[in-house]
PDB file of C-alpha atoms in Angstrom:
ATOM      1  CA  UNK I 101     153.432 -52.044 -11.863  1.00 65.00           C
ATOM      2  CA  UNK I 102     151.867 -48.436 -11.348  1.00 76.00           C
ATOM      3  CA  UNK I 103     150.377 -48.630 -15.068  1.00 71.00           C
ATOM      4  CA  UNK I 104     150.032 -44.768 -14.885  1.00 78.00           C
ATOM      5  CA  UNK I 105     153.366 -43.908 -15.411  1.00 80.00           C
ATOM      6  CA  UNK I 106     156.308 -45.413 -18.091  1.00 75.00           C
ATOM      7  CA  UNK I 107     158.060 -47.709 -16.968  1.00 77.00           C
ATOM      8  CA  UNK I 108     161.417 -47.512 -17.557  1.00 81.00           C
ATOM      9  CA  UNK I 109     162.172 -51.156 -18.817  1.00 81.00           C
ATOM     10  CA  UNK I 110     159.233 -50.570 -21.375  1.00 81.00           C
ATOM     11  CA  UNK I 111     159.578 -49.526 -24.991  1.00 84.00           C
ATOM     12  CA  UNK I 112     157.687 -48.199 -27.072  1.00 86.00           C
ATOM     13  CA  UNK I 113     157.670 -50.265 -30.009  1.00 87.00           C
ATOM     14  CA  UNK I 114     154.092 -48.762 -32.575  1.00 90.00           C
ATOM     15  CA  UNK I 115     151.925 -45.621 -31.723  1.00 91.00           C
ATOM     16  CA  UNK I 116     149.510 -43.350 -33.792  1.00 93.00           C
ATOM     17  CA  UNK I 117     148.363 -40.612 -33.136  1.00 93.00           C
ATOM     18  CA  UNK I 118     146.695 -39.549 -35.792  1.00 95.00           C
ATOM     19  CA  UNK I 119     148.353 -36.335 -36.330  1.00 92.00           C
ATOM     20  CA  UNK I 120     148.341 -36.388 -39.802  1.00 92.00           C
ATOM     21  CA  UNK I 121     146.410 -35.028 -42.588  1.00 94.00           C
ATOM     22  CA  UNK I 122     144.999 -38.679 -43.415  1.00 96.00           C
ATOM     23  CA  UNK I 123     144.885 -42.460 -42.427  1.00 97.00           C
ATOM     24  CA  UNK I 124     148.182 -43.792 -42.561  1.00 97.00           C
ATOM     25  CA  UNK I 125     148.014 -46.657 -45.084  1.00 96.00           C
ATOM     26  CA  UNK I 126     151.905 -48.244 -43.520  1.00 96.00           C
ATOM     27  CA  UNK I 127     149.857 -48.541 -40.052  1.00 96.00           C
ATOM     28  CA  UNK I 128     146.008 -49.275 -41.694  1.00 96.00           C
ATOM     29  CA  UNK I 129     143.985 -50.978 -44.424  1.00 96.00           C
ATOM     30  CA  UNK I 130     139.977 -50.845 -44.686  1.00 97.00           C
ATOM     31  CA  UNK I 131     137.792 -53.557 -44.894  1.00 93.00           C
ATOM     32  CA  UNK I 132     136.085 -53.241 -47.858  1.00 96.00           C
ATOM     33  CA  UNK I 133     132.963 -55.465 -47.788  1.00 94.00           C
ATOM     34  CA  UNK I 134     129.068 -55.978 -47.104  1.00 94.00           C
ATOM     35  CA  UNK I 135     129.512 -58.844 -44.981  1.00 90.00           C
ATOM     36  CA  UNK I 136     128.057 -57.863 -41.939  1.00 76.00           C
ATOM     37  CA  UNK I 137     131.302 -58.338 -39.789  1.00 74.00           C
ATOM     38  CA  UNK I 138     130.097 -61.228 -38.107  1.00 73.00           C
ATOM     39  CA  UNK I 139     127.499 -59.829 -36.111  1.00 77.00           C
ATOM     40  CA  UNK I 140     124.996 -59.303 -38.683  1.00 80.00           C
ATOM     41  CA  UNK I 141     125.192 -55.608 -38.853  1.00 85.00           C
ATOM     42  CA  UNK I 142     123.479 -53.962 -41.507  1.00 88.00           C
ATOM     43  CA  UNK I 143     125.922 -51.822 -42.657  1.00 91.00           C
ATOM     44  CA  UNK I 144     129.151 -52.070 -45.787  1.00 95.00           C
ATOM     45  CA  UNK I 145     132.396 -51.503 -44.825  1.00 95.00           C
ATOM     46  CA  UNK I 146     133.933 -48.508 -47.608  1.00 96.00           C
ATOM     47  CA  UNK I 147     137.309 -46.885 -47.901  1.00 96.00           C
ATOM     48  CA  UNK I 148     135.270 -43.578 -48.938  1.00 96.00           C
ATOM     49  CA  UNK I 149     136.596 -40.418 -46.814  1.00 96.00           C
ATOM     50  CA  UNK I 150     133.184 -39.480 -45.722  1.00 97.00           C
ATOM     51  CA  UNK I 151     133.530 -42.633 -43.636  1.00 97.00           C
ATOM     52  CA  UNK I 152     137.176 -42.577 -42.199  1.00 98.00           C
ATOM     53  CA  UNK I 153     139.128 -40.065 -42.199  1.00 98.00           C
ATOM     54  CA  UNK I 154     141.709 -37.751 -39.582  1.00 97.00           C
ATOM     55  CA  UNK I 155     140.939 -34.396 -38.277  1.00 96.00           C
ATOM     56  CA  UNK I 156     142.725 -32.717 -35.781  1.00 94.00           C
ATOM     57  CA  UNK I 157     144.677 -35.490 -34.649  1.00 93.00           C
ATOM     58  CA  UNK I 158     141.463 -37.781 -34.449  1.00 94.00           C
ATOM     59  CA  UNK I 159     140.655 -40.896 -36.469  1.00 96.00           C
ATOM     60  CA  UNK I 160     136.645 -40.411 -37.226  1.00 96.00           C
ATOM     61  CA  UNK I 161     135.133 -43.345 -38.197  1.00 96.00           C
ATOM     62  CA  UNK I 162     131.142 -42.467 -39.181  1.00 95.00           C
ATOM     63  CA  UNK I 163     128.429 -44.785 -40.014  1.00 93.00           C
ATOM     64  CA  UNK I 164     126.104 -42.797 -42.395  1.00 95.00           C
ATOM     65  CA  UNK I 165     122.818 -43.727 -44.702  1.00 96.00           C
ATOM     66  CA  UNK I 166     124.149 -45.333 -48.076  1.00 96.00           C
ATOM     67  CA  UNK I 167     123.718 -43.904 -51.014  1.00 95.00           C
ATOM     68  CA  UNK I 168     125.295 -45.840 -53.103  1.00 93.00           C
ATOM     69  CA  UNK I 169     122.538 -48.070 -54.592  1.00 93.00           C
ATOM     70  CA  UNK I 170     125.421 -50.438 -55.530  1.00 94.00           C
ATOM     71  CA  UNK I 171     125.905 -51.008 -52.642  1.00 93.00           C
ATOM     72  CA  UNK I 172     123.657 -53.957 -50.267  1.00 92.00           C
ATOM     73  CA  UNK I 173     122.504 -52.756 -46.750  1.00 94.00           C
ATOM     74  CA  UNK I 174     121.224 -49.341 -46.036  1.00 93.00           C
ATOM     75  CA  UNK I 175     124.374 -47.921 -44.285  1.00 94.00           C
ATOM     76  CA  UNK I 176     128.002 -47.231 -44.128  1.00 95.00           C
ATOM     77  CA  UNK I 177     130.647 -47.172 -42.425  1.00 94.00           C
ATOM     78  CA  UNK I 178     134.395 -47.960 -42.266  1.00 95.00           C
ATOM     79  CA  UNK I 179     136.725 -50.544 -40.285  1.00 94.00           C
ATOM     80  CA  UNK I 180     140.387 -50.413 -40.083  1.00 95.00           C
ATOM     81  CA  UNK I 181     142.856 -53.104 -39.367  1.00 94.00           C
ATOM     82  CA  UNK I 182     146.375 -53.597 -38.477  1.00 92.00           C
ATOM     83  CA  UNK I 183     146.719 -57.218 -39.443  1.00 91.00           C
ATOM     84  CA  UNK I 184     150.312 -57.455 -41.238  1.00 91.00           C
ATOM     85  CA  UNK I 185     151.766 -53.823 -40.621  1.00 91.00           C
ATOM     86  CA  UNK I 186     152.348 -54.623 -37.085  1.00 84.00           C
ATOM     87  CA  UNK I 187     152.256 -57.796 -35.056  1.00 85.00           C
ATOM     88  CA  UNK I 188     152.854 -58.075 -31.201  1.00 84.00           C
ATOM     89  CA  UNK I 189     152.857 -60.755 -28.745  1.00 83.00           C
ATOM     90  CA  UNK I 190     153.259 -59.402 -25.236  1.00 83.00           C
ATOM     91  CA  UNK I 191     152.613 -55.391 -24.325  1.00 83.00           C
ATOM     92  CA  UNK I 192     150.307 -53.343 -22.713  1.00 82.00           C
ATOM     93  CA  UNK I 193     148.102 -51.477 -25.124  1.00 85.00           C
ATOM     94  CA  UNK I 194     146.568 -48.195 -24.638  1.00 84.00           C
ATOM     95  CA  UNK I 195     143.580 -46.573 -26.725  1.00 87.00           C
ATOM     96  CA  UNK I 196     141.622 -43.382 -26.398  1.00 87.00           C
ATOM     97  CA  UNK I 197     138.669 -42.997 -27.633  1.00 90.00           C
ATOM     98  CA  UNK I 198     135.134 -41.587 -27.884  1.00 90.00           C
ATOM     99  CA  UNK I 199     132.533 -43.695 -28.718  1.00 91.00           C
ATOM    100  CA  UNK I 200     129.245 -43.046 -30.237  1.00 91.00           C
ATOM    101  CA  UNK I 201     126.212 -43.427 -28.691  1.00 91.00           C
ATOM    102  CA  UNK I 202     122.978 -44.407 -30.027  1.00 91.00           C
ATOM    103  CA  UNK I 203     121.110 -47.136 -31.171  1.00 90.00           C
ATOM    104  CA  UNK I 204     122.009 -49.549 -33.064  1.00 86.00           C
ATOM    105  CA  UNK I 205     125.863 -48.518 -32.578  1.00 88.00           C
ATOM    106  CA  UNK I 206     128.606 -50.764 -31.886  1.00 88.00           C
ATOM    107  CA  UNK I 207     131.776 -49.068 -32.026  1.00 91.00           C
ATOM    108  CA  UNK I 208     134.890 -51.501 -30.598  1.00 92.00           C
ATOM    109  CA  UNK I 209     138.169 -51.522 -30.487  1.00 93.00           C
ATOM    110  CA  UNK I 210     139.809 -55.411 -31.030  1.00 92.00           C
ATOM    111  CA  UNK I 211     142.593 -57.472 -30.663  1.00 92.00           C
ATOM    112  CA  UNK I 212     142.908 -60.181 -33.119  1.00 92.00           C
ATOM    113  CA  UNK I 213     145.365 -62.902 -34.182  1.00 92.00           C
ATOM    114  CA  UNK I 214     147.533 -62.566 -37.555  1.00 91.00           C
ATOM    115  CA  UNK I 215     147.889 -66.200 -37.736  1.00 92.00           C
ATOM    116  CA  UNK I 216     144.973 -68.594 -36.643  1.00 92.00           C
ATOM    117  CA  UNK I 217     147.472 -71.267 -35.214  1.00 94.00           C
ATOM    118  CA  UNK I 218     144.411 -72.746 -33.571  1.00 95.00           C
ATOM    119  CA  UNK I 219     142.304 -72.385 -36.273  1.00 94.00           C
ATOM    120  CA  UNK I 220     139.804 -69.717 -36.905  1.00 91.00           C
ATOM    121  CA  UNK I 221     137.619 -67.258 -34.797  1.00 91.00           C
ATOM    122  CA  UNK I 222     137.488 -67.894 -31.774  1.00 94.00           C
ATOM    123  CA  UNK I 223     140.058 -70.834 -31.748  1.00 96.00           C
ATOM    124  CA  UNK I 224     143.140 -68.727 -32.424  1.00 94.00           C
ATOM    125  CA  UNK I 225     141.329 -65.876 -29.570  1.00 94.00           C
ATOM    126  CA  UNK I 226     140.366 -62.686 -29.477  1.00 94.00           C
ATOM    127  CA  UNK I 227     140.422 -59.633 -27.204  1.00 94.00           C
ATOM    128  CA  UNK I 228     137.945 -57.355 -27.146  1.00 94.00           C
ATOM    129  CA  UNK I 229     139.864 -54.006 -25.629  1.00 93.00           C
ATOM    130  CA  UNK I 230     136.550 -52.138 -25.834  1.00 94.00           C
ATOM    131  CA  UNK I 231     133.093 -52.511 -27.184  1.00 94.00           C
ATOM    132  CA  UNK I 232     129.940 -50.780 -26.512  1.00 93.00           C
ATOM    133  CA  UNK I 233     126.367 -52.001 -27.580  1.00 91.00           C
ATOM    134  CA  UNK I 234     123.670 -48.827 -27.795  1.00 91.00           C
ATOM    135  CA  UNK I 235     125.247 -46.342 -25.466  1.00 92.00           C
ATOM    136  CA  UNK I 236     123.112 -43.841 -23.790  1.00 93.00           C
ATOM    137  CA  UNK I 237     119.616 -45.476 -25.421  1.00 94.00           C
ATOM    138  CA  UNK I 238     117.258 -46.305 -22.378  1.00 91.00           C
ATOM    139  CA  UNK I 239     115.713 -49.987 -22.821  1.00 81.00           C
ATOM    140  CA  UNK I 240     112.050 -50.169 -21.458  1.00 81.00           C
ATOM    141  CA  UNK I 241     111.516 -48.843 -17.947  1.00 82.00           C
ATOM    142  CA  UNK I 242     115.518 -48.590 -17.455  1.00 84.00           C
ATOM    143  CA  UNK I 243     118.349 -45.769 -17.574  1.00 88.00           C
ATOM    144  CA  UNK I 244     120.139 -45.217 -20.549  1.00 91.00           C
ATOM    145  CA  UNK I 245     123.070 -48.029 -21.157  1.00 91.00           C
ATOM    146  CA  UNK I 246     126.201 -46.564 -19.686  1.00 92.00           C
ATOM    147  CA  UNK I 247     129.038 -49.626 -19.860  1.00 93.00           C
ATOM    148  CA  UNK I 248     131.027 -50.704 -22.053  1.00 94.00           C
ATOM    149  CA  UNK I 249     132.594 -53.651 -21.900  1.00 95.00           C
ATOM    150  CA  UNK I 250     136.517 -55.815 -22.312  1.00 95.00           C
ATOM    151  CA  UNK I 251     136.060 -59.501 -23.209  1.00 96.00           C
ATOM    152  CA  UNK I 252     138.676 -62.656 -24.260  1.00 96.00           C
ATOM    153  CA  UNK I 253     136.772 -64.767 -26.998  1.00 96.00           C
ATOM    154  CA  UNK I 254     138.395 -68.439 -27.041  1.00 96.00           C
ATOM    155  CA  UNK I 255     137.462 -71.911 -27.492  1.00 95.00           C
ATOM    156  CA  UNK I 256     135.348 -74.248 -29.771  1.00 95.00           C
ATOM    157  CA  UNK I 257     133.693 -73.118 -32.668  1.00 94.00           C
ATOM    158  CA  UNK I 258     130.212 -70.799 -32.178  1.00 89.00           C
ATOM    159  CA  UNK I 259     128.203 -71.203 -30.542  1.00 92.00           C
ATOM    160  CA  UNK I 260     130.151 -73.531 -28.016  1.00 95.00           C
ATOM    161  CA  UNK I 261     132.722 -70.853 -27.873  1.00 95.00           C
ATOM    162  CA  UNK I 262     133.904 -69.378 -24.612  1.00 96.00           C
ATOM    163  CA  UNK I 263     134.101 -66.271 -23.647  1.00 96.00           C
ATOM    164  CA  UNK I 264     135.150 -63.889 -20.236  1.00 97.00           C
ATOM    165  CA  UNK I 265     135.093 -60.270 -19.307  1.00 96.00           C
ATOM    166  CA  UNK I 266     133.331 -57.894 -17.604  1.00 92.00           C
ATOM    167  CA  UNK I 267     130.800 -54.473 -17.857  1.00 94.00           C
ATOM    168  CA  UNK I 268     132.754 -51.327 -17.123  1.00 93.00           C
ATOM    169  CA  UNK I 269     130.272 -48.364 -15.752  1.00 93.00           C
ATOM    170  CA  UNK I 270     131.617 -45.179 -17.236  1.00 90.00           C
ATOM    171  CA  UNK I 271     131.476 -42.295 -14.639  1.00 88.00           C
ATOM    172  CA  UNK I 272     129.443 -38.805 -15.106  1.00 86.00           C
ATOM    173  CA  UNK I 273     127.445 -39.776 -18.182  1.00 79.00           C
ATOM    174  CA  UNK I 274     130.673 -40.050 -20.092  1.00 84.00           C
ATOM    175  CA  UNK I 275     131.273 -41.596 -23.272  1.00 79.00           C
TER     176      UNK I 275
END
């Protein structure tokens, strides 16, 4: 299959393209938590505009200092999900994006299971379609982290779990 162009015994079944004036709550619903997201991140998840929101046919998501003394870690941010407004099994599934770069920035892009058949994370799977850990921050006596990286999550509960994928380089400092 050339995956570059249609092909002509595909259809397209869900798309957005975020040409709207906001989020489109039939497609999206926020997380709305201080939880940490399972990777200890010191951030809450908030439904606030300043956090999400569509401009010029882009979904911004932006992690910001909390002020909200309500609130439990010192930052916010936002994190969408399509569980139960759309569920596929087989596909190909396409995402553009720009990530953020910095440190102590995770922006990724999953694929998760509406039902845990197998049980919960990472019995039932997961696929990571993109991630990226610190992007363009330079560790000690190294060049600035330039991958990002596509994983399958699977197996016995953490941290016997299993997991495969691979570092992508991005080309030309790009992000």
């Amino acid at each position: 299959v050339d995956t570059t162009l249609p092909s002509p015994d595909w259809r397209l079944i869900w798309q957005d393209e975020f040409d709207g004036s906001e989020i489109d709550s039939a497609k999206w619903s926020h997380a709305v938590d201080c939880d940490g997201g399972g990777n200890q991140e010191q951030q809450c998840y908030t439904e606030n505009a300043e956090n999400s929101f569509v401009s010029e046919g882009m979904l911004n998501i932006v992690a910001m200092p909390n002020t909200d003394e309500s609130l439990s870690k010192d930052y916010t941010s936002a994190r969408l999900s399509s569980k139960m407004k759309g569920d596929w099994t087989y596909g190909r599934f396409e995402i553009r994006a720009k990530l953020p770069a910095g440190q102590g920035s995770f922006p990724a892009a999953w694929m998760m299971p509406t039902d845990d058949t197998y049980g919960g994370w990472p019995h039932s799977g997961e696929i990571d379609i993109v991630e990226s850990v610190n992007l363009k921050v330079a560790a000690e006596a190294s060049s600035p982290e330039s991958h990002v990286y596509g994983t399958l999550h699977y197996g016995d509960s953490w941290p016997d779990n299993r997991e495969s994928g691979a570092p992508y380089l991005l080309p030309n400092d790009a992000n």
